[in-house]
Amino acid sequence: MNTIKSYVEAHKTRFIDELIELLKIPSISADPAYTQDVIDTSTAIKTSLEKAGCDHVEICETPGYPIVYGHKHISDDLPTVLVYGHYDVQPPDPLDLWESGPFEPVIKKTKIHPEGAIFARGSCDDKGQMYMHVKALELMNETNQLPCNVKFMIEGEEEVGSESLAWFVERNQEKLANDVILISDTGMISNTQPSITTGLRGLSYVEVEVTGPNRDLHSGLYGGAVANPINILTKMIASLHDENNHITIPGFYDNVEELSTQERAEMAKAPFSLEDYKNALDIDDVYGEAGYTTNERNSIRPTLDVNGIWGGYTGEGAKTVIASKAYAKISMRLVPNQDWREITELFKTHFESLAPKGTTVKVTPHHGGQGYVTPIDNIGYKAASKAYEDTFGVPAIPQRSGGSIPIVSLFEKELKSKTILMGFGLNSDAIHSPNEHFGIFNYLKGIETIPLFYKYFTELSK
Ligand code: BES
Ligand code: MN
Ligand code: MN
């Protein structure tokens, strides 16, 4: 056994226990009730980076949650890898759908994870994947095989839009100077078919509010005679897609990148079973934009989805009422070349124009970010590819993902370096959902694969 494998084997129980401790802290960035927990998590990360062998670690204050920065410098003549990850997590609700507490990690076996998986909020997104990098550093350090310089930048606001990180990156270009950015915050096809994420979608997230009468009304006395904001809102939302499931906002598709037939044929080669996909979700058919396959719909095509909708009476029993207001939260996933600010404006103008007389509409943009595509003809991608091939025994396939990490395009703009997305999660790991989990196999494979990335990246840099 090589030193990497034997180190992981010898220390795996502790690696798992340490992650479990980290997962117990409810670092929910969206909810101010957890402010102290988010801050405590940053302190825990700082300690772990110090123990793993960084020469210097600091908590960098920002207008929002702190960023943990650490580095180990070996030589000015060697390349520098900048690791990015996030220590904040999504809110765990709905709580009653969790089989065990979201912040009481347990290990359970599943069909896909026969070696067991850690169930907890953040296990996969992103504490588990981020912590693989901390343990990989420990491994390289303890076994004297860290081949280059390394910097860590771990933030606490990814799940709410990374505003403070953007602020930090713009002010610290020199501190963050690097040759490649390495992130594990995405997924792969399966535990036997690794893939490297080559694309992320952009995002525009908005909240809408429709107001009708100035107060809630008796639905018998007034029903039929005034605009009901909930009726109107649902009608407006329904009109945002046509019968082919194309989005109807004027100008929405103007800058959408069209892939060539050849690129689409290349994409279609990735292993995918529509039957398994439907079975895993208990649906009898898929649904989406006409003319595109499921994998195209969720990666290279832009989308619009209601994420939440509310208004009126939703309590026990019935209450006859026409609510004064109705609300929805809407996300648009964007593809490269679509500018998220422009799309947000197009949405606002169009949505406001849909409001009939007797109602008013307010559109409040939340956050957003640009999409990203990475080329595969650079040494970062090649190093990742060789690393996966070594540990999985099969070559990794490049694949675009439907998710978003908006800060990645800003990294390229501000730091002028490429990002390599080495994700080890699976789509079935239920990120952002009840019973989120991360396979023990995936966690340990990540720790094993990362040091090889460093090795090959340094060799290829020469
Ligand atoms: N790690 C995810 C993004 C992701 C997951 C990308 C799986 C590809 C594969 C990240 O934490 C996330 O959830 N991003 C948000 C956007 C953010 C601005 C809230 C998203 O994609 O909804
Ligand atoms: Mn994430
Ligand atoms: Mn997330």
XYZ file of C-alpha atoms and ligand atoms in Angstrom:
486
model
C 0.000 0.000 0.000
C 1.284 3.475 -0.785
C 1.725 6.072 1.955
C -1.473 7.944 1.060
C -3.670 4.871 1.277
C -2.018 3.602 4.433
C -2.289 6.974 6.173
C -6.009 7.176 5.365
C -6.495 3.599 6.532
C -4.662 4.258 9.800
C -6.489 7.486 10.623
C -9.934 7.058 9.070
C -11.811 6.643 12.339
C -10.421 9.900 13.653
C -11.098 11.631 10.303
C -14.750 10.609 10.605
C -14.998 11.572 14.286
C -13.561 15.019 13.629
C -16.049 15.663 10.830
C -18.882 14.521 13.080
C -17.856 17.111 15.694
C -17.887 19.842 13.067
C -21.321 18.775 11.838
C -22.791 19.197 15.306
C -22.503 22.987 15.100
C -25.588 24.457 13.392
C -23.834 27.023 11.185
C -26.971 28.213 9.395
C -25.979 31.463 7.690
C -29.522 32.358 6.597
C -30.928 32.497 10.121
C -29.702 35.223 12.520
C -30.652 32.994 15.483
C -27.537 30.933 14.694
C -25.039 33.780 14.456
C -22.906 32.520 17.338
C -22.846 28.984 15.916
C -21.634 30.258 12.564
C -18.862 32.178 14.313
C -17.977 29.162 16.475
C -17.625 27.078 13.332
C -15.092 29.519 11.906
C -13.035 29.141 15.087
C -13.213 25.350 14.833
C -11.975 25.511 11.234
C -9.103 27.761 12.287
C -7.991 25.252 14.917
C -8.252 22.369 12.463
C -6.104 24.173 9.881
C -3.459 24.896 12.511
C -3.406 21.246 13.539
C -3.242 20.116 9.917
C 0.002 22.010 9.428
C -0.653 25.535 8.180
C 2.164 27.949 9.170
C -0.270 30.745 9.599
C -4.041 30.836 10.110
C -6.212 33.857 10.755
C -9.854 34.745 11.101
C -10.473 37.587 8.674
C -13.324 39.831 9.719
C -15.694 41.075 7.001
C -18.939 43.079 7.020
C -20.631 39.678 7.470
C -19.362 36.311 8.662
C -15.606 35.795 8.980
C -13.412 34.099 6.426
C -10.854 31.617 7.663
C -7.572 32.064 5.835
C -4.542 29.840 6.247
C -1.407 28.993 4.343
C 1.688 26.899 4.263
C 4.487 28.333 2.197
C 7.309 26.105 1.050
C 9.082 28.020 -1.710
C 8.566 30.970 -4.015
C 9.643 28.677 -6.849
C 6.761 26.292 -6.376
C 3.154 26.720 -7.489
C 0.400 27.699 -5.056
C -2.940 25.928 -4.751
C -5.788 27.973 -3.256
C -8.452 25.818 -1.632
C -11.919 27.322 -1.292
C -14.831 25.877 0.658
C -17.695 26.976 2.884
C -18.479 26.214 6.512
C -22.049 27.540 6.511
C -25.007 25.283 5.802
C -28.584 25.543 4.578
C -31.463 25.716 7.076
C -32.544 22.152 7.883
C -36.312 22.566 7.520
C -38.697 20.785 7.157
C -37.490 19.212 10.396
C -40.168 16.517 10.643
C -38.859 14.861 7.490
C -35.448 14.127 9.043
C -35.006 10.581 10.308
C -32.437 11.836 12.835
C -31.553 15.323 14.030
C -29.892 17.467 11.345
C -27.152 18.410 13.823
C -26.894 15.001 15.509
C -24.784 13.166 12.942
C -25.316 9.417 12.591
C -23.750 6.856 10.282
C -26.177 4.651 8.391
C -25.789 2.276 5.459
C -27.789 2.931 2.298
C -28.128 1.076 -1.001
C -25.767 3.522 -2.701
C -23.473 3.778 0.329
C -22.973 0.199 1.595
C -19.949 1.375 3.621
C -22.190 3.839 5.436
C -22.885 7.539 5.096
C -22.865 10.370 7.613
C -26.329 11.891 7.910
C -26.329 15.559 8.949
C -26.943 18.992 7.471
C -23.715 20.070 5.768
C -22.240 16.556 5.640
C -21.864 16.817 1.865
C -22.541 20.542 1.278
C -19.967 21.570 2.208
C -18.435 20.757 5.592
C -17.633 17.168 4.633
C -16.141 18.055 1.276
C -14.275 21.061 2.667
C -12.868 19.010 5.534
C -11.437 16.443 3.089
C -9.011 19.203 2.091
C -8.014 19.892 5.678
C -7.329 16.176 6.211
C -5.497 15.911 2.872
C -3.221 18.714 4.065
C -2.623 16.885 7.325
C -1.789 13.748 5.367
C 0.659 15.497 3.026
C 2.228 17.314 5.915
C 2.629 14.317 8.206
C 3.984 12.101 5.432
C 6.296 14.798 4.059
C 4.723 14.938 0.643
C 3.259 18.417 0.347
C 4.799 19.286 -3.030
C 3.842 22.979 -3.309
C 2.457 25.987 -1.450
C -1.099 25.918 -0.246
C -3.615 28.557 0.824
C -7.050 27.986 2.330
C -9.982 30.361 2.181
C -13.084 29.018 3.893
C -16.147 31.256 4.026
C -19.388 31.320 6.005
C -21.865 32.938 3.621
C -21.909 30.729 0.530
C -25.485 29.632 1.072
C -26.634 33.245 1.220
C -24.746 34.652 -1.738
C -21.075 35.139 -0.678
C -21.357 38.906 -0.418
C -18.585 39.262 2.144
C -16.320 36.940 0.212
C -16.629 39.156 -2.863
C -15.712 42.106 -0.641
C -12.719 40.158 0.742
C -11.426 38.912 -2.623
C -11.547 42.387 -4.148
C -9.384 43.696 -1.290
C -6.883 40.851 -1.010
C -5.660 39.973 -4.472
C -2.054 39.666 -3.403
C -2.740 37.616 -0.318
C -4.838 35.239 -2.408
C -2.457 35.046 -5.393
C -2.393 31.475 -6.688
C -1.801 29.225 -9.677
C -5.012 27.262 -9.412
C -8.138 27.272 -7.256
C -9.338 23.928 -5.982
C -12.912 23.388 -4.786
C -14.841 20.344 -3.615
C -18.412 21.605 -3.454
C -19.998 19.739 -6.367
C -20.722 16.128 -7.224
C -19.722 13.255 -9.448
C -21.675 10.776 -11.537
C -21.354 7.736 -9.246
C -18.926 5.975 -6.945
C -17.675 3.890 -9.862
C -17.724 6.678 -12.455
C -15.942 9.827 -11.301
C -16.515 13.082 -13.132
C -14.997 16.537 -12.963
C -17.384 19.478 -12.994
C -16.633 21.748 -15.931
C -19.566 24.098 -15.672
C -21.767 25.803 -13.111
C -24.939 27.700 -13.800
C -25.443 31.313 -12.856
C -28.305 32.440 -10.696
C -30.768 35.250 -10.249
C -32.934 35.005 -7.145
C -35.888 37.329 -6.646
C -38.857 37.754 -4.372
C -42.176 39.016 -5.699
C -45.128 40.528 -3.888
C -48.581 41.133 -5.348
C -50.881 43.495 -3.472
C -54.610 43.796 -4.091
C -57.026 45.427 -1.654
C -55.629 47.293 1.341
C -56.817 44.616 3.809
C -57.897 40.983 3.928
C -61.503 40.664 2.762
C -64.440 38.312 3.362
C -64.309 36.041 0.310
C -68.100 35.988 0.068
C -68.743 39.682 0.402
C -65.947 40.708 -1.959
C -65.115 37.518 -3.919
C -65.470 37.972 -7.667
C -65.460 41.753 -7.476
C -61.797 42.516 -6.730
C -58.493 41.048 -7.901
C -57.416 38.244 -5.574
C -53.605 38.603 -5.240
C -53.116 34.831 -4.954
C -55.166 34.112 -8.078
C -53.289 36.841 -9.903
C -49.846 35.774 -8.699
C -50.362 32.160 -9.760
C -51.642 33.280 -13.151
C -48.619 35.551 -13.624
C -46.249 32.763 -12.633
C -47.962 30.257 -14.914
C -47.511 32.622 -17.850
C -43.725 32.624 -17.409
C -43.489 29.320 -19.333
C -45.131 28.541 -22.689
C -46.475 25.179 -23.854
C -42.949 24.031 -24.752
C -41.667 25.051 -21.349
C -39.701 27.905 -22.829
C -39.412 30.935 -20.594
C -41.518 33.812 -21.919
C -39.568 36.780 -20.534
C -38.633 38.908 -23.573
C -34.870 38.816 -24.200
C -34.291 35.972 -21.714
C -32.558 33.710 -24.253
C -30.679 36.450 -26.132
C -27.212 35.557 -24.874
C -27.695 31.861 -24.203
C -24.805 29.844 -25.507
C -25.973 27.207 -28.007
C -23.880 24.068 -27.902
C -22.883 22.469 -31.174
C -24.365 19.119 -32.201
C -20.944 17.646 -31.559
C -20.733 19.054 -28.033
C -24.202 17.740 -27.291
C -23.273 14.319 -28.658
C -20.200 14.356 -26.420
C -22.379 15.172 -23.407
C -24.785 12.374 -24.222
C -21.979 9.824 -23.862
C -21.911 10.181 -20.074
C -23.569 7.194 -18.425
C -27.152 8.050 -17.462
C -30.269 5.983 -16.926
C -33.571 7.828 -17.251
C -35.321 4.879 -15.597
C -33.068 5.069 -12.514
C -33.495 8.821 -12.442
C -37.285 8.547 -12.392
C -37.262 5.687 -9.906
C -35.029 7.568 -7.486
C -37.527 10.429 -7.423
C -40.714 8.320 -7.606
C -41.959 10.112 -10.706
C -43.520 8.464 -13.737
C -42.048 10.948 -16.172
C -39.615 13.817 -16.404
C -40.734 17.312 -17.355
C -38.950 20.184 -19.007
C -38.057 22.251 -22.014
C -38.977 20.698 -25.358
C -36.056 19.646 -27.535
C -33.587 18.892 -24.760
C -32.625 15.789 -22.805
C -32.810 15.591 -19.030
C -29.085 16.139 -18.635
C -29.199 19.112 -20.988
C -32.206 20.593 -19.205
C -30.368 20.526 -15.899
C -27.016 21.827 -17.039
C -26.744 23.749 -20.313
C -30.232 25.307 -20.339
C -31.500 28.206 -18.244
C -34.537 27.655 -16.032
C -37.076 29.487 -13.887
C -38.517 27.905 -10.750
C -40.727 29.007 -7.900
C -38.920 28.063 -4.685
C -41.651 29.124 -2.294
C -45.112 30.649 -2.478
C -47.367 31.898 0.274
C -50.238 34.115 1.249
C -53.744 33.868 2.662
C -54.924 31.297 5.158
C -52.869 28.114 5.515
C -53.793 27.080 9.072
C -56.111 24.310 10.296
C -59.549 24.025 8.755
C -61.037 26.674 6.491
C -61.178 30.433 6.666
C -63.054 32.319 3.972
C -60.738 35.143 3.075
C -59.197 37.023 0.190
C -55.722 38.000 1.291
C -54.433 41.476 0.677
C -51.025 40.149 -0.444
C -49.406 37.119 -2.073
C -45.712 36.305 -2.318
C -43.269 34.028 -4.097
C -39.546 33.396 -4.219
C -38.253 32.637 -7.677
C -34.875 31.404 -8.872
C -33.558 31.536 -12.399
C -30.601 29.305 -13.235
C -28.526 30.869 -15.952
C -25.944 29.617 -18.391
C -22.617 31.176 -19.376
C -22.947 34.542 -21.197
C -26.254 35.390 -19.555
C -25.588 38.319 -17.260
C -27.423 37.841 -13.978
C -28.021 41.546 -13.395
C -29.428 41.969 -16.895
C -31.685 38.934 -16.444
C -32.881 40.264 -13.096
C -33.833 43.543 -14.813
C -35.601 41.709 -17.654
C -37.548 39.695 -15.113
C -38.525 42.777 -13.113
C -39.740 44.719 -16.146
C -41.677 41.785 -17.517
C -43.209 40.676 -14.235
C -44.353 44.176 -13.381
C -45.938 44.504 -16.815
C -48.035 41.402 -16.133
C -49.889 42.905 -13.189
C -53.498 43.723 -14.078
C -55.221 46.904 -12.945
C -56.366 46.601 -9.378
C -53.058 45.121 -8.218
C -49.537 46.332 -7.649
C -46.392 44.242 -7.942
C -43.084 44.595 -6.205
C -39.999 42.668 -7.325
C -37.088 42.516 -4.887
C -33.837 41.026 -6.182
C -32.026 38.884 -3.569
C -28.705 37.746 -4.944
C -27.189 36.210 -7.990
C -24.049 35.354 -9.837
C -22.551 34.425 -13.142
C -22.240 30.938 -14.556
C -18.881 29.372 -15.255
C -17.282 26.958 -17.714
C -13.776 25.571 -17.341
C -11.662 24.500 -20.267
C -10.178 21.008 -20.037
C -6.930 21.728 -21.840
C -5.072 23.148 -18.845
C -2.749 21.551 -16.314
C -5.250 21.950 -13.476
C -7.804 19.795 -15.258
C -5.130 17.319 -16.340
C -3.831 16.981 -12.789
C -7.357 16.355 -11.471
C -8.003 13.854 -14.209
C -4.817 11.878 -13.426
C -5.606 11.955 -9.713
C -9.093 10.469 -10.208
C -7.802 7.846 -12.585
C -5.267 6.713 -9.982
C -7.726 6.365 -7.134
C -10.839 5.177 -8.990
C -9.102 3.108 -11.664
C -11.178 4.679 -14.451
C -10.847 8.039 -16.198
C -13.069 10.874 -14.959
C -15.616 12.336 -17.362
C -15.998 16.118 -17.724
C -19.556 17.152 -16.890
C -21.393 20.431 -16.485
C -23.460 20.804 -13.360
C -26.761 22.563 -12.842
C -25.835 24.042 -9.463
C -24.251 27.415 -8.819
C -21.201 28.661 -6.969
C -21.432 32.298 -8.011
C -18.103 33.269 -6.511
C -16.156 31.129 -9.013
C -16.562 33.596 -11.885
C -15.453 36.384 -9.563
C -12.318 34.391 -8.677
C -11.422 34.281 -12.347
C -12.027 38.003 -12.745
C -10.201 39.153 -9.606
C -7.524 36.499 -9.146
C -7.036 35.588 -12.804
C -6.889 31.895 -12.176
C -8.867 28.852 -13.201
C -10.953 26.849 -10.787
C -10.912 23.064 -10.704
C -14.097 21.561 -9.305
C -13.258 18.196 -7.765
C -16.584 17.171 -6.280
C -17.125 13.906 -4.429
C -20.832 14.177 -3.601
C -23.641 12.307 -5.340
C -26.952 13.769 -6.527
C -28.690 11.305 -4.218
C -26.911 12.754 -1.155
C -29.898 15.076 -0.632
C -28.070 18.377 -0.239
C -30.401 21.254 0.814
C -32.951 18.579 1.649
C -33.902 16.512 4.715
C -31.561 13.582 5.457
C -28.548 15.064 3.704
C -25.675 12.584 3.847
C -22.160 12.004 2.598
C -20.716 8.564 1.907
C -17.796 7.419 4.037
C -16.371 5.977 0.811
C -16.656 9.406 -0.834
C -15.135 11.235 2.136
C -12.125 8.941 2.327
C -11.724 8.751 -1.469
C -11.619 12.531 -1.502
C -8.870 12.610 1.102
C -6.965 10.076 -0.983
C -7.441 11.808 -4.341
C -6.623 15.392 -3.297
C -2.910 14.809 -2.492
C -2.497 13.305 -5.978
C -3.922 16.479 -7.481
C -1.192 18.453 -5.693
C 1.452 16.001 -6.878
C 0.422 16.058 -10.545
C -0.261 19.778 -10.578
C 3.230 20.493 -9.250
C 4.829 18.062 -11.713
C 2.919 19.510 -14.658
C 3.838 23.060 -13.600
C 7.547 22.412 -14.091
N -22.457 23.355 -3.342
C -23.612 23.996 -3.838
C -23.634 24.118 -5.345
C -23.541 22.841 -6.133
C -23.978 21.623 -5.637
C -23.024 22.902 -7.399
C -23.867 20.471 -6.399
C -22.944 21.771 -8.158
C -23.336 20.551 -7.649
C -23.705 25.385 -3.197
O -23.525 25.325 -1.811
C -25.080 25.921 -3.415
O -26.002 25.384 -2.853
N -25.217 26.986 -4.194
C -26.468 27.633 -4.324
C -26.284 29.050 -4.771
C -26.065 30.015 -3.649
C -25.904 31.407 -4.178
C -27.156 29.955 -2.615
C -27.313 26.927 -5.329
O -26.806 26.342 -6.306
O -28.532 26.950 -5.141
Mn -21.927 24.184 -1.321
Mn -25.442 24.619 -0.923
